[in-house]
Amino acid sequence: MAATAAHAPAEQRPVLVYDGDCGFCTKSVEVLERLVGPDVEVVAWQFADLDELGVTAERAQHEVLLVTPIGDVYGGAEAFAKLLAFERGPWTLPGAVLQLPGVDKTAAAVYRLIAENRYKLPGGTPACALPADRRPGAHHS
């Protein structure tokens, strides 16, 4: 996402890390950027400096991550809730609701169901069902 005058400098913005090898994940991030226009740096984990972000490749392969400028890391449904809560305007309320006790557990269960079946969803491919190191084009050591 390109920075504009209304956006904070990159080092002061959260970073949203997603699976760039997953068509469903990539499309979801594109829709998020179009609808919400979040003031975050968006990067596929395959191109992110995970050590600098303080996350492991295993975690980044498992769920979308939101890393705050102070180094807090949120994953899965909580990452989306925090991202929306960071935003100004109409997205703050849904972000807050997703963090309410009970709602957060339901959101986490729905997220996990989607994540585990993303290869079956629009934009997903059979490669999404494979661990990242077994996907076509993966670099093997």
mmCIF file of N, CA and C in Angstrom:
data_model
loop_
_atom_site.group_PDB
_atom_site.id
_atom_site.type_symbol
_atom_site.label_atom_id
_atom_site.label_comp_id
_atom_site.label_asym_id
_atom_site.label_seq_id
_atom_site.Cartn_x
_atom_site.Cartn_y
_atom_site.Cartn_z
ATOM 1 N N MET A 1 0.843 -1.158 0.000
ATOM 2 C CA MET A 1 0.000 0.000 0.000
ATOM 3 C C MET A 1 0.890 1.223 0.000
ATOM 4 N N ALA A 2 0.678 2.130 -0.878
ATOM 5 C CA ALA A 2 1.497 3.323 -0.976
ATOM 6 C C ALA A 2 1.151 4.295 0.139
ATOM 7 N N ALA A 3 2.180 4.908 0.716
ATOM 8 C CA ALA A 3 1.970 5.894 1.765
ATOM 9 C C ALA A 3 1.519 7.207 1.142
ATOM 10 N N THR A 4 0.637 7.892 1.828
ATOM 11 C CA THR A 4 0.211 9.214 1.397
ATOM 12 C C THR A 4 0.470 10.187 2.527
ATOM 13 N N ALA A 5 0.231 11.456 2.278
ATOM 14 C CA ALA A 5 0.476 12.473 3.291
ATOM 15 C C ALA A 5 -0.349 12.220 4.550
ATOM 16 N N ALA A 6 -1.493 11.562 4.421
ATOM 17 C CA ALA A 6 -2.361 11.300 5.564
ATOM 18 C C ALA A 6 -1.884 10.111 6.392
ATOM 19 N N HIS A 7 -0.909 9.371 5.907
ATOM 20 C CA HIS A 7 -0.439 8.180 6.600
ATOM 21 C C HIS A 7 0.788 8.486 7.437
ATOM 22 N N ALA A 8 0.923 7.754 8.527
ATOM 23 C CA ALA A 8 2.103 7.881 9.376
ATOM 24 C C ALA A 8 3.313 7.306 8.643
ATOM 25 N N PRO A 9 4.531 7.742 9.033
ATOM 26 C CA PRO A 9 5.733 7.141 8.436
ATOM 27 C C PRO A 9 5.738 5.626 8.660
ATOM 28 N N ALA A 10 6.329 4.885 7.730
ATOM 29 C CA ALA A 10 6.301 3.422 7.772
ATOM 30 C C ALA A 10 6.752 2.852 9.109
ATOM 31 N N GLU A 11 7.798 3.433 9.717
ATOM 32 C CA GLU A 11 8.305 2.881 10.970
ATOM 33 C C GLU A 11 7.355 3.118 12.143
ATOM 34 N N GLN A 12 6.329 3.935 11.955
ATOM 35 C CA GLN A 12 5.352 4.206 13.008
ATOM 36 C C GLN A 12 4.010 3.525 12.734
ATOM 37 N N ARG A 13 3.958 2.724 11.679
ATOM 38 C CA ARG A 13 2.717 2.039 11.322
ATOM 39 C C ARG A 13 2.830 0.567 11.660
ATOM 40 N N PRO A 14 1.705 -0.059 12.013
ATOM 41 C CA PRO A 14 1.720 -1.507 12.176
ATOM 42 C C PRO A 14 2.045 -2.192 10.847
ATOM 43 N N VAL A 15 2.473 -3.436 10.923
ATOM 44 C CA VAL A 15 2.772 -4.237 9.737
ATOM 45 C C VAL A 15 1.816 -5.420 9.726
ATOM 46 N N LEU A 16 1.109 -5.588 8.601
ATOM 47 C CA LEU A 16 0.219 -6.731 8.402
ATOM 48 C C LEU A 16 0.960 -7.747 7.554
ATOM 49 N N VAL A 17 1.157 -8.932 8.098
ATOM 50 C CA VAL A 17 1.913 -9.991 7.437
ATOM 51 C C VAL A 17 0.938 -11.103 7.045
ATOM 52 N N TYR A 18 0.951 -11.467 5.765
ATOM 53 C CA TYR A 18 0.024 -12.491 5.270
ATOM 54 C C TYR A 18 0.787 -13.478 4.394
ATOM 55 N N ASP A 19 0.101 -14.547 3.965
ATOM 56 C CA ASP A 19 0.713 -15.579 3.124
ATOM 57 C C ASP A 19 0.570 -15.188 1.657
ATOM 58 N N GLY A 20 1.652 -14.711 1.076
ATOM 59 C CA GLY A 20 1.648 -14.272 -0.316
ATOM 60 C C GLY A 20 1.552 -15.407 -1.318
ATOM 61 N N ASP A 21 1.735 -16.655 -0.874
ATOM 62 C CA ASP A 21 1.598 -17.798 -1.775
ATOM 63 C C ASP A 21 0.154 -18.288 -1.872
ATOM 64 N N CYS A 22 -0.705 -17.742 -1.033
ATOM 65 C CA CYS A 22 -2.101 -18.173 -0.990
ATOM 66 C C CYS A 22 -2.959 -17.169 -1.745
ATOM 67 N N GLY A 23 -3.619 -17.628 -2.799
ATOM 68 C CA GLY A 23 -4.473 -16.756 -3.593
ATOM 69 C C GLY A 23 -5.622 -16.185 -2.783
ATOM 70 N N PHE A 24 -6.232 -16.988 -1.919
ATOM 71 C CA PHE A 24 -7.328 -16.505 -1.082
ATOM 72 C C PHE A 24 -6.831 -15.421 -0.134
ATOM 73 N N CYS A 25 -5.666 -15.644 0.471
ATOM 74 C CA CYS A 25 -5.103 -14.666 1.410
ATOM 75 C C CYS A 25 -4.768 -13.357 0.691
ATOM 76 N N THR A 26 -4.162 -13.475 -0.475
ATOM 77 C CA THR A 26 -3.793 -12.295 -1.247
ATOM 78 C C THR A 26 -5.030 -11.504 -1.639
ATOM 79 N N LYS A 27 -6.061 -12.192 -2.109
ATOM 80 C CA LYS A 27 -7.301 -11.517 -2.491
ATOM 81 C C LYS A 27 -7.958 -10.865 -1.272
ATOM 82 N N SER A 28 -7.921 -11.535 -0.140
ATOM 83 C CA SER A 28 -8.502 -10.983 1.085
ATOM 84 C C SER A 28 -7.798 -9.690 1.488
ATOM 85 N N VAL A 29 -6.480 -9.668 1.379
ATOM 86 C CA VAL A 29 -5.720 -8.456 1.707
ATOM 87 C C VAL A 29 -6.054 -7.340 0.724
ATOM 88 N N GLU A 30 -6.200 -7.688 -0.559
ATOM 89 C CA GLU A 30 -6.568 -6.673 -1.558
ATOM 90 C C GLU A 30 -7.935 -6.068 -1.243
ATOM 91 N N VAL A 31 -8.892 -6.899 -0.851
ATOM 92 C CA VAL A 31 -10.229 -6.414 -0.489
ATOM 93 C C VAL A 31 -10.139 -5.540 0.766
ATOM 94 N N LEU A 32 -9.379 -5.973 1.745
ATOM 95 C CA LEU A 32 -9.182 -5.196 2.964
ATOM 96 C C LEU A 32 -8.606 -3.816 2.637
ATOM 97 N N GLU A 33 -7.591 -3.790 1.797
ATOM 98 C CA GLU A 33 -6.982 -2.508 1.422
ATOM 99 C C GLU A 33 -7.990 -1.607 0.706
ATOM 100 N N ARG A 34 -8.801 -2.191 -0.155
ATOM 101 C CA ARG A 34 -9.771 -1.404 -0.923
ATOM 102 C C ARG A 34 -10.896 -0.882 -0.031
ATOM 103 N N LEU A 35 -11.431 -1.723 0.847
ATOM 104 C CA LEU A 35 -12.574 -1.336 1.669
ATOM 105 C C LEU A 35 -12.193 -0.512 2.899
ATOM 106 N N VAL A 36 -11.131 -0.918 3.562
ATOM 107 C CA VAL A 36 -10.750 -0.279 4.819
ATOM 108 C C VAL A 36 -9.673 0.779 4.598
ATOM 109 N N GLY A 37 -8.748 0.497 3.674
ATOM 110 C CA GLY A 37 -7.634 1.420 3.467
ATOM 111 C C GLY A 37 -6.803 1.578 4.725
ATOM 112 N N PRO A 38 -6.423 0.467 5.353
ATOM 113 C CA PRO A 38 -5.745 0.564 6.648
ATOM 114 C C PRO A 38 -4.393 1.274 6.543
ATOM 115 N N ASP A 39 -4.078 1.999 7.603
ATOM 116 C CA ASP A 39 -2.799 2.700 7.682
ATOM 117 C C ASP A 39 -1.757 1.736 8.247
ATOM 118 N N VAL A 40 -1.466 0.711 7.466
ATOM 119 C CA VAL A 40 -0.489 -0.310 7.836
ATOM 120 C C VAL A 40 0.417 -0.587 6.648
ATOM 121 N N GLU A 41 1.564 -1.143 6.935
ATOM 122 C CA GLU A 41 2.420 -1.678 5.872
ATOM 123 C C GLU A 41 1.955 -3.110 5.663
ATOM 124 N N VAL A 42 1.650 -3.476 4.437
ATOM 125 C CA VAL A 42 1.178 -4.818 4.120
ATOM 126 C C VAL A 42 2.305 -5.552 3.404
ATOM 127 N N VAL A 43 2.661 -6.741 3.909
ATOM 128 C CA VAL A 43 3.765 -7.489 3.312
ATOM 129 C C VAL A 43 3.506 -8.989 3.430
ATOM 130 N N ALA A 44 3.807 -9.697 2.347
ATOM 131 C CA ALA A 44 3.746 -11.160 2.381
ATOM 132 C C ALA A 44 4.878 -11.653 3.274
ATOM 133 N N TRP A 45 4.616 -12.662 4.073
ATOM 134 C CA TRP A 45 5.647 -13.136 4.992
ATOM 135 C C TRP A 45 6.887 -13.627 4.246
ATOM 136 N N GLN A 46 6.684 -14.078 3.014
ATOM 137 C CA GLN A 46 7.805 -14.574 2.230
ATOM 138 C C GLN A 46 8.819 -13.473 1.900
ATOM 139 N N PHE A 47 8.387 -12.212 1.974
ATOM 140 C CA PHE A 47 9.254 -11.079 1.664
ATOM 141 C C PHE A 47 9.521 -10.187 2.874
ATOM 142 N N ALA A 48 9.023 -10.586 4.029
ATOM 143 C CA ALA A 48 9.180 -9.790 5.248
ATOM 144 C C ALA A 48 10.461 -10.176 5.976
ATOM 145 N N ASP A 49 11.006 -9.234 6.721
ATOM 146 C CA ASP A 49 12.133 -9.514 7.606
ATOM 147 C C ASP A 49 11.520 -9.994 8.921
ATOM 148 N N LEU A 50 11.259 -11.289 8.988
ATOM 149 C CA LEU A 50 10.544 -11.849 10.135
ATOM 150 C C LEU A 50 11.317 -11.672 11.436
ATOM 151 N N ASP A 51 12.648 -11.779 11.373
ATOM 152 C CA ASP A 51 13.453 -11.572 12.587
ATOM 153 C C ASP A 51 13.257 -10.157 13.117
ATOM 154 N N GLU A 52 13.280 -9.184 12.212
ATOM 155 C CA GLU A 52 13.089 -7.787 12.626
ATOM 156 C C GLU A 52 11.699 -7.580 13.217
ATOM 157 N N LEU A 53 10.713 -8.291 12.677
ATOM 158 C CA LEU A 53 9.347 -8.170 13.177
ATOM 159 C C LEU A 53 9.120 -8.960 14.463
ATOM 160 N N GLY A 54 10.036 -9.861 14.778
ATOM 161 C CA GLY A 54 9.905 -10.654 15.996
ATOM 162 C C GLY A 54 8.932 -11.809 15.879
ATOM 163 N N VAL A 55 8.792 -12.357 14.670
ATOM 164 C CA VAL A 55 7.901 -13.500 14.461
ATOM 165 C C VAL A 55 8.645 -14.612 13.735
ATOM 166 N N THR A 56 8.140 -15.808 13.859
ATOM 167 C CA THR A 56 8.758 -16.953 13.194
ATOM 168 C C THR A 56 8.031 -17.247 11.887
ATOM 169 N N ALA A 57 8.717 -17.922 10.991
ATOM 170 C CA ALA A 57 8.097 -18.348 9.734
ATOM 171 C C ALA A 57 6.952 -19.311 10.028
ATOM 172 N N GLU A 58 7.109 -20.166 11.040
ATOM 173 C CA GLU A 58 6.054 -21.115 11.389
ATOM 174 C C GLU A 58 4.769 -20.382 11.763
ATOM 175 N N ARG A 59 4.902 -19.320 12.548
ATOM 176 C CA ARG A 59 3.701 -18.571 12.943
ATOM 177 C C ARG A 59 3.120 -17.829 11.745
ATOM 178 N N ALA A 60 3.983 -17.232 10.925
ATOM 179 C CA ALA A 60 3.516 -16.476 9.760
ATOM 180 C C ALA A 60 2.816 -17.385 8.753
ATOM 181 N N GLN A 61 3.224 -18.639 8.667
ATOM 182 C CA GLN A 61 2.575 -19.601 7.775
ATOM 183 C C GLN A 61 1.215 -20.019 8.323
ATOM 184 N N HIS A 62 1.056 -19.938 9.617
ATOM 185 C CA HIS A 62 -0.136 -20.436 10.310
ATOM 186 C C HIS A 62 -1.290 -19.436 10.326
ATOM 187 N N GLU A 63 -0.962 -18.115 10.370
ATOM 188 C CA GLU A 63 -2.007 -17.113 10.511
ATOM 189 C C GLU A 63 -1.526 -15.744 10.067
ATOM 190 N N VAL A 64 -2.481 -14.882 9.709
ATOM 191 C CA VAL A 64 -2.164 -13.489 9.408
ATOM 192 C C VAL A 64 -1.687 -12.856 10.715
ATOM 193 N N LEU A 65 -0.725 -11.941 10.607
ATOM 194 C CA LEU A 65 -0.162 -11.310 11.797
ATOM 195 C C LEU A 65 -0.215 -9.796 11.677
ATOM 196 N N LEU A 66 -0.426 -9.137 12.788
ATOM 197 C CA LEU A 66 -0.330 -7.698 12.869
ATOM 198 C C LEU A 66 0.728 -7.391 13.912
ATOM 199 N N VAL A 67 1.783 -6.694 13.476
ATOM 200 C CA VAL A 67 2.878 -6.330 14.370
ATOM 201 C C VAL A 67 2.821 -4.821 14.562
ATOM 202 N N THR A 68 2.687 -4.392 15.820
ATOM 203 C CA THR A 68 2.587 -2.964 16.109
ATOM 204 C C THR A 68 3.979 -2.326 16.113
ATOM 205 N N PRO A 69 4.027 -1.010 16.032
ATOM 206 C CA PRO A 69 5.330 -0.332 16.064
ATOM 207 C C PRO A 69 6.128 -0.610 17.335
ATOM 208 N N ILE A 70 5.467 -0.952 18.439
ATOM 209 C CA ILE A 70 6.193 -1.246 19.673
ATOM 210 C C ILE A 70 6.502 -2.731 19.822
ATOM 211 N N GLY A 71 6.136 -3.533 18.804
ATOM 212 C CA GLY A 71 6.510 -4.942 18.784
ATOM 213 C C GLY A 71 5.473 -5.916 19.283
ATOM 214 N N ASP A 72 4.266 -5.448 19.630
ATOM 215 C CA ASP A 72 3.209 -6.388 19.989
ATOM 216 C C ASP A 72 2.791 -7.145 18.732
ATOM 217 N N VAL A 73 2.542 -8.445 18.873
ATOM 218 C CA VAL A 73 2.159 -9.278 17.737
ATOM 219 C C VAL A 73 0.794 -9.907 18.017
ATOM 220 N N TYR A 74 -0.118 -9.723 17.071
ATOM 221 C CA TYR A 74 -1.452 -10.304 17.156
ATOM 222 C C TYR A 74 -1.637 -11.201 15.949
ATOM 223 N N GLY A 75 -2.299 -12.341 16.153
ATOM 224 C CA GLY A 75 -2.491 -13.273 15.058
ATOM 225 C C GLY A 75 -3.941 -13.630 14.830
ATOM 226 N N GLY A 76 -4.235 -14.062 13.601
ATOM 227 C CA GLY A 76 -5.559 -14.558 13.252
ATOM 228 C C GLY A 76 -6.638 -13.503 13.372
ATOM 229 N N ALA A 77 -7.771 -13.897 13.952
ATOM 230 C CA ALA A 77 -8.913 -12.989 14.101
ATOM 231 C C ALA A 77 -8.540 -11.786 14.949
ATOM 232 N N GLU A 78 -7.698 -11.985 15.949
ATOM 233 C CA GLU A 78 -7.278 -10.869 16.801
ATOM 234 C C GLU A 78 -6.495 -9.832 15.993
ATOM 235 N N ALA A 79 -5.721 -10.287 15.014
ATOM 236 C CA ALA A 79 -4.976 -9.350 14.157
ATOM 237 C C ALA A 79 -5.950 -8.449 13.400
ATOM 238 N N PHE A 80 -7.009 -9.037 12.848
ATOM 239 C CA PHE A 80 -8.006 -8.238 12.130
ATOM 240 C C PHE A 80 -8.740 -7.294 13.069
ATOM 241 N N ALA A 81 -9.096 -7.782 14.258
ATOM 242 C CA ALA A 81 -9.794 -6.939 15.230
ATOM 243 C C ALA A 81 -8.928 -5.746 15.626
ATOM 244 N N LYS A 82 -7.671 -5.999 15.916
ATOM 245 C CA LYS A 82 -6.755 -4.910 16.300
ATOM 246 C C LYS A 82 -6.550 -3.949 15.141
ATOM 247 N N LEU A 83 -6.414 -4.479 13.922
ATOM 248 C CA LEU A 83 -6.232 -3.623 12.744
ATOM 249 C C LEU A 83 -7.423 -2.677 12.603
ATOM 250 N N LEU A 84 -8.632 -3.206 12.709
ATOM 251 C CA LEU A 84 -9.825 -2.367 12.590
ATOM 252 C C LEU A 84 -9.912 -1.369 13.744
ATOM 253 N N ALA A 85 -9.548 -1.803 14.946
ATOM 254 C CA ALA A 85 -9.609 -0.919 16.107
ATOM 255 C C ALA A 85 -8.600 0.227 15.993
ATOM 256 N N PHE A 86 -7.473 -0.002 15.308
ATOM 257 C CA PHE A 86 -6.464 1.048 15.112
ATOM 258 C C PHE A 86 -6.953 2.124 14.151
ATOM 259 N N GLU A 87 -7.894 1.741 13.293
ATOM 260 C CA GLU A 87 -8.373 2.665 12.262
ATOM 261 C C GLU A 87 -9.286 3.726 12.850
ATOM 262 N N ARG A 88 -9.380 4.827 12.159
ATOM 263 C CA ARG A 88 -10.308 5.893 12.542
ATOM 264 C C ARG A 88 -11.591 5.703 11.742
ATOM 265 N N GLY A 89 -12.670 6.239 12.247
ATOM 266 C CA GLY A 89 -13.907 6.197 11.491
ATOM 267 C C GLY A 89 -14.727 4.961 11.756
ATOM 268 N N PRO A 90 -15.453 4.506 10.737
ATOM 269 C CA PRO A 90 -16.452 3.452 10.945
ATOM 270 C C PRO A 90 -15.872 2.084 11.299
ATOM 271 N N TRP A 91 -14.598 1.858 11.081
ATOM 272 C CA TRP A 91 -14.026 0.526 11.327
ATOM 273 C C TRP A 91 -13.655 0.302 12.785
ATOM 274 N N THR A 92 -13.584 1.372 13.574
ATOM 275 C CA THR A 92 -13.215 1.236 14.983
ATOM 276 C C THR A 92 -14.221 0.386 15.748
ATOM 277 N N LEU A 93 -15.509 0.606 15.498
ATOM 278 C CA LEU A 93 -16.553 -0.135 16.219
ATOM 279 C C LEU A 93 -16.497 -1.638 15.931
ATOM 280 N N PRO A 94 -16.455 -2.068 14.656
ATOM 281 C CA PRO A 94 -16.345 -3.519 14.433
ATOM 282 C C PRO A 94 -15.070 -4.108 15.061
ATOM 283 N N GLY A 95 -13.987 -3.337 15.042
ATOM 284 C CA GLY A 95 -12.757 -3.814 15.676
ATOM 285 C C GLY A 95 -12.930 -4.023 17.166
ATOM 286 N N ALA A 96 -13.626 -3.091 17.807
ATOM 287 C CA ALA A 96 -13.886 -3.213 19.245
ATOM 288 C C ALA A 96 -14.822 -4.383 19.537
ATOM 289 N N VAL A 97 -15.853 -4.541 18.727
ATOM 290 C CA VAL A 97 -16.816 -5.634 18.928
ATOM 291 C C VAL A 97 -16.121 -6.985 18.807
ATOM 292 N N LEU A 98 -15.216 -7.127 17.840
ATOM 293 C CA LEU A 98 -14.502 -8.392 17.644
ATOM 294 C C LEU A 98 -13.606 -8.754 18.818
ATOM 295 N N GLN A 99 -13.340 -7.789 19.702
ATOM 296 C CA GLN A 99 -12.486 -8.043 20.865
ATOM 297 C C GLN A 99 -13.279 -8.296 22.145
ATOM 298 N N LEU A 100 -14.606 -8.210 22.070
ATOM 299 C CA LEU A 100 -15.437 -8.454 23.253
ATOM 300 C C LEU A 100 -15.352 -9.916 23.676
ATOM 301 N N PRO A 101 -15.390 -10.169 24.992
ATOM 302 C CA PRO A 101 -15.389 -11.559 25.461
ATOM 303 C C PRO A 101 -16.550 -12.336 24.831
ATOM 304 N N GLY A 102 -16.252 -13.491 24.363
ATOM 305 C CA GLY A 102 -17.246 -14.324 23.681
ATOM 306 C C GLY A 102 -17.208 -14.111 22.187
ATOM 307 N N VAL A 103 -17.293 -12.862 21.772
ATOM 308 C CA VAL A 103 -17.194 -12.552 20.341
ATOM 309 C C VAL A 103 -15.790 -12.902 19.853
ATOM 310 N N ASP A 104 -14.771 -12.601 20.678
ATOM 311 C CA ASP A 104 -13.399 -12.896 20.287
ATOM 312 C C ASP A 104 -13.176 -14.393 20.080
ATOM 313 N N LYS A 105 -13.784 -15.205 20.923
ATOM 314 C CA LYS A 105 -13.634 -16.670 20.790
ATOM 315 C C LYS A 105 -14.342 -17.183 19.535
ATOM 316 N N THR A 106 -15.517 -16.643 19.262
ATOM 317 C CA THR A 106 -16.249 -17.029 18.050
ATOM 318 C C THR A 106 -15.474 -16.596 16.811
ATOM 319 N N ALA A 107 -14.960 -15.366 16.823
ATOM 320 C CA ALA A 107 -14.173 -14.864 15.691
ATOM 321 C C ALA A 107 -12.937 -15.735 15.470
ATOM 322 N N ALA A 108 -12.282 -16.138 16.556
ATOM 323 C CA ALA A 108 -11.091 -16.989 16.445
ATOM 324 C C ALA A 108 -11.449 -18.345 15.839
ATOM 325 N N ALA A 109 -12.581 -18.916 16.244
ATOM 326 C CA ALA A 109 -13.005 -20.211 15.702
ATOM 327 C C ALA A 109 -13.341 -20.090 14.215
ATOM 328 N N VAL A 110 -14.031 -19.017 13.839
ATOM 329 C CA VAL A 110 -14.374 -18.805 12.428
ATOM 330 C C VAL A 110 -13.105 -18.592 11.613
ATOM 331 N N TYR A 111 -12.173 -17.788 12.147
ATOM 332 C CA TYR A 111 -10.903 -17.551 11.450
ATOM 333 C C TYR A 111 -10.188 -18.884 11.219
ATOM 334 N N ARG A 112 -10.079 -19.698 12.252
ATOM 335 C CA ARG A 112 -9.347 -20.967 12.144
ATOM 336 C C ARG A 112 -10.013 -21.877 11.120
ATOM 337 N N LEU A 113 -11.352 -21.932 11.104
ATOM 338 C CA LEU A 113 -12.079 -22.731 10.127
ATOM 339 C C LEU A 113 -11.755 -22.264 8.702
ATOM 340 N N ILE A 114 -11.774 -20.970 8.491
ATOM 341 C CA ILE A 114 -11.443 -20.415 7.168
ATOM 342 C C ILE A 114 -9.994 -20.711 6.817
ATOM 343 N N ALA A 115 -9.083 -20.466 7.753
ATOM 344 C CA ALA A 115 -7.655 -20.673 7.487
ATOM 345 C C ALA A 115 -7.347 -22.128 7.130
ATOM 346 N N GLU A 116 -7.989 -23.044 7.819
ATOM 347 C CA GLU A 116 -7.734 -24.464 7.563
ATOM 348 C C GLU A 116 -8.361 -24.959 6.271
ATOM 349 N N ASN A 117 -9.276 -24.180 5.707
ATOM 350 C CA ASN A 117 -9.955 -24.579 4.473
ATOM 351 C C ASN A 117 -9.760 -23.558 3.356
ATOM 352 N N ARG A 118 -8.769 -22.706 3.473
ATOM 353 C CA ARG A 118 -8.586 -21.622 2.496
ATOM 354 C C ARG A 118 -8.338 -22.128 1.082
ATOM 355 N N TYR A 119 -7.786 -23.297 0.954
ATOM 356 C CA TYR A 119 -7.532 -23.848 -0.383
ATOM 357 C C TYR A 119 -8.827 -24.196 -1.109
ATOM 358 N N LYS A 120 -9.940 -24.310 -0.368
ATOM 359 C CA LYS A 120 -11.238 -24.626 -0.963
ATOM 360 C C LYS A 120 -12.034 -23.365 -1.319
ATOM 361 N N LEU A 121 -11.567 -22.209 -0.872
ATOM 362 C CA LEU A 121 -12.306 -20.960 -1.028
ATOM 363 C C LEU A 121 -11.933 -20.259 -2.328
ATOM 364 N N PRO A 122 -12.763 -19.307 -2.779
ATOM 365 C CA PRO A 122 -12.443 -18.574 -4.023
ATOM 366 C C PRO A 122 -11.055 -17.950 -3.948
ATOM 367 N N GLY A 123 -10.276 -18.201 -4.972
ATOM 368 C CA GLY A 123 -8.906 -17.686 -5.019
ATOM 369 C C GLY A 123 -7.895 -18.644 -4.429
ATOM 370 N N GLY A 124 -8.365 -19.592 -3.641
ATOM 371 C CA GLY A 124 -7.462 -20.581 -3.062
ATOM 372 C C GLY A 124 -7.043 -21.596 -4.114
ATOM 373 N N THR A 125 -5.940 -22.233 -3.873
ATOM 374 C CA THR A 125 -5.449 -23.270 -4.771
ATOM 375 C C THR A 125 -5.088 -24.493 -3.937
ATOM 376 N N PRO A 126 -4.946 -25.665 -4.559
ATOM 377 C CA PRO A 126 -4.525 -26.836 -3.797
ATOM 378 C C PRO A 126 -3.194 -26.609 -3.067
ATOM 379 N N ALA A 127 -2.333 -25.738 -3.618
ATOM 380 C CA ALA A 127 -1.047 -25.465 -2.965
ATOM 381 C C ALA A 127 -1.242 -24.828 -1.595
ATOM 382 N N CYS A 128 -2.352 -24.097 -1.397
ATOM 383 C CA CYS A 128 -2.614 -23.463 -0.104
ATOM 384 C C CYS A 128 -2.774 -24.503 1.001
ATOM 385 N N ALA A 129 -3.149 -25.720 0.644
ATOM 386 C CA ALA A 129 -3.348 -26.782 1.635
ATOM 387 C C ALA A 129 -2.029 -27.393 2.068
ATOM 388 N N LEU A 130 -0.968 -27.153 1.323
ATOM 389 C CA LEU A 130 0.333 -27.722 1.634
ATOM 390 C C LEU A 130 1.101 -26.821 2.588
ATOM 391 N N PRO A 131 1.954 -27.397 3.435
ATOM 392 C CA PRO A 131 2.862 -26.558 4.209
ATOM 393 C C PRO A 131 3.709 -25.737 3.234
ATOM 394 N N ALA A 132 4.109 -24.548 3.638
ATOM 395 C CA ALA A 132 4.823 -23.628 2.745
ATOM 396 C C ALA A 132 6.043 -24.264 2.093
ATOM 397 N N ASP A 133 6.775 -25.101 2.812
ATOM 398 C CA ASP A 133 7.994 -25.682 2.245
ATOM 399 C C ASP A 133 7.714 -26.781 1.226
ATOM 400 N N ARG A 134 6.450 -27.191 1.080
ATOM 401 C CA ARG A 134 6.097 -28.224 0.096
ATOM 402 C C ARG A 134 5.295 -27.673 -1.079
ATOM 403 N N ARG A 135 5.082 -26.349 -1.110
ATOM 404 C CA ARG A 135 4.318 -25.746 -2.186
ATOM 405 C C ARG A 135 5.146 -25.695 -3.464
ATOM 406 N N PRO A 136 4.479 -25.694 -4.623
ATOM 407 C CA PRO A 136 5.219 -25.572 -5.879
ATOM 408 C C PRO A 136 6.072 -24.313 -5.882
ATOM 409 N N GLY A 137 7.322 -24.459 -6.289
ATOM 410 C CA GLY A 137 8.220 -23.316 -6.362
ATOM 411 C C GLY A 137 8.936 -23.027 -5.052
ATOM 412 N N ALA A 138 8.647 -23.792 -3.995
ATOM 413 C CA ALA A 138 9.319 -23.553 -2.705
ATOM 414 C C ALA A 138 10.800 -23.883 -2.851
ATOM 415 N N HIS A 139 11.596 -23.127 -2.158
ATOM 416 C CA HIS A 139 13.037 -23.367 -2.165
ATOM 417 C C HIS A 139 13.361 -24.400 -1.098
ATOM 418 N N HIS A 140 13.964 -25.478 -1.506
ATOM 419 C CA HIS A 140 14.320 -26.538 -0.580
ATOM 420 C C HIS A 140 15.794 -26.446 -0.270
ATOM 421 N N SER A 141 16.128 -26.568 0.996
ATOM 422 C CA SER A 141 17.535 -26.500 1.415
ATOM 423 C C SER A 141 18.151 -27.872 1.450
#
